[in-house]
Amino acid sequence: MMNYVIGIDLGGTNIRAAAVTPGGEIFHRIKISSEVEKGKERVVKNLLDMIEEIDRRAKGEGRRLISVGLGIPGTIFYDRGVIAQSPNFPDWIDFDLKSRLAKDISLPFFIDNDANAAAIGEGWQGAGRDEKSFCCLTLGTGIGGGLVFNGDIWHGEDGMGGEIGHLIVDPDGPACGCGGRGCLETYASATGIIRMAKESYYSGDAVGLRERSNNNIDAVSSEMIYNLAKEGDYYARDILRAMSRHLGIGLADLVNLLNIGLIIIGGGVAAAWDLFITDTTKEMRERSYKVPGERVRIVRASCGDDAGILGAACIALKHSNFKERGGSI
Ligand SMILES: [Zn+2]
């Protein structure tokens, strides 16, 4: 019988899950709505249903499920599988998800922060495959960060290590969801880009943006800004210049602090790669020590939306002491 694990990427909008072989092959993908608004038990039921459905299909192929890994946004006591708090699941305070799931399905469950899972996924099957140490940034609605040192995630004392999105890149900058001000997330996430676009919109100068959104501020999206910038729109380019600059400042902090050899950047905002990476790299090099600044490679994540599933699966395999895995983590 062939063994496999299930990797789950639990987000505030969707849950994505799949079966993953010890070699990193993904099959039987399922994506459903999280249904957060229907309460904790509904989300748990959705998770359990997905696991059962994937296992039903895999069992029919003669495969045996050995464990389940989950990546979840928020502060996770990963060693106990407890969600301390999560921005996407407001009623999950000190929620012992691991015990709750194990009550219905008798399997080992392993839980970590979603950004850590994405970093592990990239390290296992993606852009960090041959690297023992690297940083991974996921530029999405917010910014997720994962630090991998010598093949292991740096969790920090409270499981909050690697919050790269909350590096302060402008002491007097905009308020951030974390309670701070001027965090990298307020400039280099999709939310940050939309925030700057709205400022530009209200200034009355951004004619192109007004036209593109049919004078509807709520229709402004980060993709709209990338497209306008590609077409040469001055104000859209200005927004991406600000984004690039602050991302470069954040990366310079990482480089100076860690002398890391590889920084991986993924998430939806990475779709605008060609529009920001040159300026970001220039800014990073100007602000970091010469040798580490020239050494570091900044690359695009290569697992796409699968990074979280692969990382969660890798965590499950690792904790199950399963030896047949490939990859560095
Ligand atoms: Zn912050």
Short mmCIF file of C-alpha atoms in Angstrom, two decimals, residues 31-231:
data_model
loop_
_atom_site.label_atom_id
_atom_site.label_comp_id
_atom_site.label_asym_id
_atom_site.label_seq_id
_atom_site.Cartn_x
_atom_site.Cartn_y
_atom_site.Cartn_z
CA LYS A 31 -11.44 23.62 -2.97
CA ILE A 32 -14.52 24.75 -1.05
CA SER A 33 -15.70 27.86 0.78
CA SER A 34 -14.50 28.10 4.37
CA GLU A 35 -17.91 29.42 5.51
CA VAL A 36 -16.32 31.27 8.42
CA GLU A 37 -19.53 33.26 8.92
CA LYS A 38 -21.38 30.04 9.83
CA GLY A 39 -19.18 29.52 12.87
CA LYS A 40 -16.34 27.41 14.11
CA GLU A 41 -18.11 24.05 13.95
CA ARG A 42 -19.08 24.53 10.30
CA VAL A 43 -15.45 25.19 9.34
CA VAL A 44 -14.39 22.10 11.28
CA LYS A 45 -17.10 20.05 9.55
CA ASN A 46 -15.91 21.31 6.16
CA LEU A 47 -12.36 20.26 7.01
CA LEU A 48 -13.47 16.82 8.14
CA ASP A 49 -15.65 16.34 5.05
CA MET A 50 -12.73 17.22 2.77
CA ILE A 51 -10.40 14.81 4.52
CA GLU A 52 -12.98 12.03 4.25
CA GLU A 53 -13.64 12.73 0.58
CA ILE A 54 -9.96 12.79 -0.37
CA ASP A 55 -9.33 9.63 1.62
CA ARG A 56 -12.29 7.89 0.01
CA ARG A 57 -10.84 8.56 -3.43
CA ALA A 58 -7.26 7.68 -2.46
CA LYS A 59 -8.28 4.52 -0.64
CA GLY A 60 -9.91 3.31 -3.85
CA GLU A 61 -6.46 3.53 -5.43
CA GLY A 62 -4.87 1.49 -2.67
CA ARG A 63 -3.34 4.43 -0.79
CA ARG A 64 -3.06 4.78 2.97
CA LEU A 65 -3.42 8.15 4.73
CA ILE A 66 -0.78 8.58 7.44
CA SER A 67 -1.27 12.15 8.67
CA VAL A 68 -2.75 15.57 7.91
CA GLY A 69 -0.99 18.97 7.88
CA LEU A 70 -2.75 22.34 8.01
CA GLY A 71 -1.54 25.87 7.32
CA ILE A 72 -3.67 28.55 8.97
CA PRO A 73 -3.27 32.34 9.18
CA GLY A 74 -2.62 33.76 12.63
CA THR A 75 -0.73 33.00 15.78
CA ILE A 76 -0.43 29.25 16.12
CA PHE A 77 0.98 27.25 19.00
CA TYR A 78 2.28 24.81 16.43
CA ASP A 79 3.64 22.34 18.96
CA ARG A 80 0.17 21.86 20.45
CA GLY A 81 -1.94 22.54 17.36
CA VAL A 82 -3.76 25.40 19.08
CA ILE A 83 -4.85 28.59 17.27
CA ALA A 84 -4.09 31.46 19.69
CA GLN A 85 -5.79 33.98 17.41
CA SER A 86 -6.39 34.44 13.71
CA PRO A 87 -7.38 37.56 11.76
CA ASN A 88 -9.51 35.39 9.43
CA PHE A 89 -11.28 33.42 12.16
CA PRO A 90 -12.23 35.99 14.79
CA ASP A 91 -13.94 33.51 17.12
CA TRP A 92 -10.97 31.15 17.17
CA ILE A 93 -9.32 32.27 20.39
CA ASP A 94 -7.08 29.63 21.97
CA PHE A 95 -8.94 27.08 19.88
CA ASP A 96 -7.53 23.56 20.19
CA LEU A 97 -8.13 22.62 16.57
CA LYS A 98 -5.87 19.59 16.69
CA SER A 99 -7.86 17.92 19.49
CA ARG A 100 -11.15 18.92 17.91
CA LEU A 101 -10.24 17.28 14.58
CA ALA A 102 -8.75 14.21 16.25
CA LYS A 103 -12.05 13.70 18.10
CA ASP A 104 -13.76 12.82 14.80
CA ILE A 105 -10.91 11.35 12.77
CA SER A 106 -8.25 9.34 14.47
CA LEU A 107 -5.14 10.58 12.65
CA PRO A 108 -2.10 12.67 13.59
CA PHE A 109 -2.77 16.35 12.77
CA PHE A 110 -0.02 18.97 12.47
CA ILE A 111 -0.73 22.70 12.30
CA ASP A 112 1.43 25.71 11.50
CA ASN A 113 1.05 29.29 10.32
CA ASP A 114 0.10 29.55 6.63
CA ALA A 115 3.10 31.70 5.70
CA ASN A 116 5.42 29.20 7.35
CA ALA A 117 3.68 26.44 5.40
CA ALA A 118 4.19 28.38 2.15
CA ALA A 119 7.90 28.80 2.95
CA ILE A 120 8.23 25.08 3.67
CA GLY A 121 6.38 24.26 0.44
CA GLU A 122 8.76 26.43 -1.58
CA GLY A 123 11.69 24.83 0.22
CA TRP A 124 10.46 21.34 -0.47
CA GLN A 125 9.30 21.56 -4.09
CA GLY A 126 9.79 25.14 -5.25
CA ALA A 127 12.23 28.02 -5.52
CA GLY A 128 14.04 27.11 -2.28
CA ARG A 129 14.51 23.47 -3.20
CA ASP A 130 18.30 23.40 -3.04
CA GLU A 131 18.69 25.91 -0.21
CA LYS A 132 19.09 25.19 3.47
CA SER A 133 18.37 28.78 4.55
CA PHE A 134 16.12 31.37 2.95
CA CYS A 135 13.33 33.89 3.57
CA CYS A 136 9.97 33.62 1.90
CA LEU A 137 7.53 36.51 1.53
CA THR A 138 3.95 36.01 0.39
CA LEU A 139 2.63 39.32 -0.90
CA GLY A 140 -1.12 38.84 -0.82
CA THR A 141 -3.95 40.65 0.95
CA GLY A 142 -1.40 40.99 3.75
CA ILE A 143 2.23 39.91 3.80
CA GLY A 144 3.16 36.52 5.15
CA GLY A 145 6.73 35.74 6.07
CA GLY A 146 8.65 32.57 6.73
CA LEU A 147 12.27 32.18 7.78
CA VAL A 148 13.96 28.87 7.11
CA PHE A 149 17.32 28.35 8.79
CA ASN A 150 19.23 25.14 8.13
CA GLY A 151 16.10 23.42 6.91
CA ASP A 152 13.87 24.40 9.84
CA ILE A 153 11.31 27.14 10.24
CA TRP A 154 12.30 29.78 12.78
CA HIS A 155 9.17 29.97 14.92
CA GLY A 156 10.48 32.29 17.63
CA GLU A 157 9.54 31.99 21.30
CA ASP A 158 5.81 32.52 20.74
CA GLY A 159 5.40 31.14 17.24
CA MET A 160 5.46 34.69 15.88
CA GLY A 161 8.90 34.62 14.27
CA GLY A 162 9.30 35.73 10.66
CA GLU A 163 6.59 38.41 10.59
CA ILE A 164 8.38 40.12 7.71
CA GLY A 165 5.21 42.02 6.76
CA HIS A 166 5.52 43.97 9.99
CA LEU A 167 9.05 45.19 9.53
CA ILE A 168 8.73 48.93 9.98
CA VAL A 169 9.74 50.67 6.76
CA ASP A 170 8.31 54.12 7.53
CA PRO A 171 8.11 55.25 11.18
CA ASP A 172 5.36 57.78 10.43
CA GLY A 173 3.59 55.64 7.84
CA PRO A 174 -0.02 54.47 7.71
CA ALA A 175 -1.64 52.55 10.57
CA CYS A 176 -1.30 48.79 10.22
CA GLY A 177 -3.69 46.02 11.27
CA CYS A 178 -1.10 44.82 13.79
CA GLY A 179 -1.50 48.04 15.78
CA GLY A 180 1.78 49.46 14.51
CA ARG A 181 2.51 52.06 11.88
CA GLY A 182 4.37 52.07 8.57
CA CYS A 183 4.81 48.29 8.38
CA LEU A 184 5.95 46.78 5.07
CA GLU A 185 2.43 45.36 4.69
CA THR A 186 0.96 48.87 4.42
CA TYR A 187 2.97 49.41 1.21
CA ALA A 188 3.75 46.09 -0.46
CA SER A 189 0.57 44.02 -0.02
CA ALA A 190 -2.49 44.17 -2.30
CA THR A 191 -4.23 46.08 0.51
CA GLY A 192 -1.32 48.54 0.65
CA ILE A 193 -1.39 49.06 -3.12
CA ILE A 194 -5.15 49.70 -3.04
CA ARG A 195 -4.66 52.10 -0.12
CA MET A 196 -2.14 54.13 -2.15
CA ALA A 197 -4.39 53.94 -5.22
CA LYS A 198 -7.30 55.37 -3.24
CA GLU A 199 -5.13 58.23 -1.98
CA SER A 200 -4.14 58.94 -5.56
CA TYR A 201 -7.78 58.69 -6.67
CA TYR A 202 -8.98 61.15 -4.06
CA SER A 203 -6.15 63.57 -4.87
CA GLY A 204 -7.97 64.12 -8.16
CA ASP A 205 -4.81 63.67 -10.23
CA ALA A 206 -5.13 60.02 -11.17
CA VAL A 207 -7.26 60.50 -14.27
CA GLY A 208 -6.38 57.09 -15.72
CA LEU A 209 -7.48 55.34 -12.56
CA ARG A 210 -10.76 57.25 -12.47
CA GLU A 211 -11.46 56.29 -16.05
CA ARG A 212 -10.49 52.66 -15.61
CA SER A 213 -12.69 52.28 -12.53
CA ASN A 214 -15.61 54.19 -14.10
CA ASN A 215 -15.32 56.71 -11.27
CA ASN A 216 -16.08 53.98 -8.76
CA ILE A 217 -13.53 53.90 -5.98
CA ASP A 218 -14.77 50.49 -4.82
CA ALA A 219 -13.85 49.00 -8.19
CA VAL A 220 -10.17 49.89 -7.74
CA SER A 221 -8.09 46.72 -7.54
CA SER A 222 -4.38 45.98 -7.38
CA GLU A 223 -4.59 44.32 -10.84
CA MET A 224 -6.01 47.57 -12.21
CA ILE A 225 -2.93 49.39 -10.95
CA TYR A 226 -0.54 46.83 -12.53
CA ASN A 227 -2.31 47.08 -15.86
CA LEU A 228 -2.29 50.88 -15.83
CA ALA A 229 1.39 50.89 -14.84
CA LYS A 230 2.19 48.52 -17.70
CA GLU A 231 0.46 50.91 -20.05
#
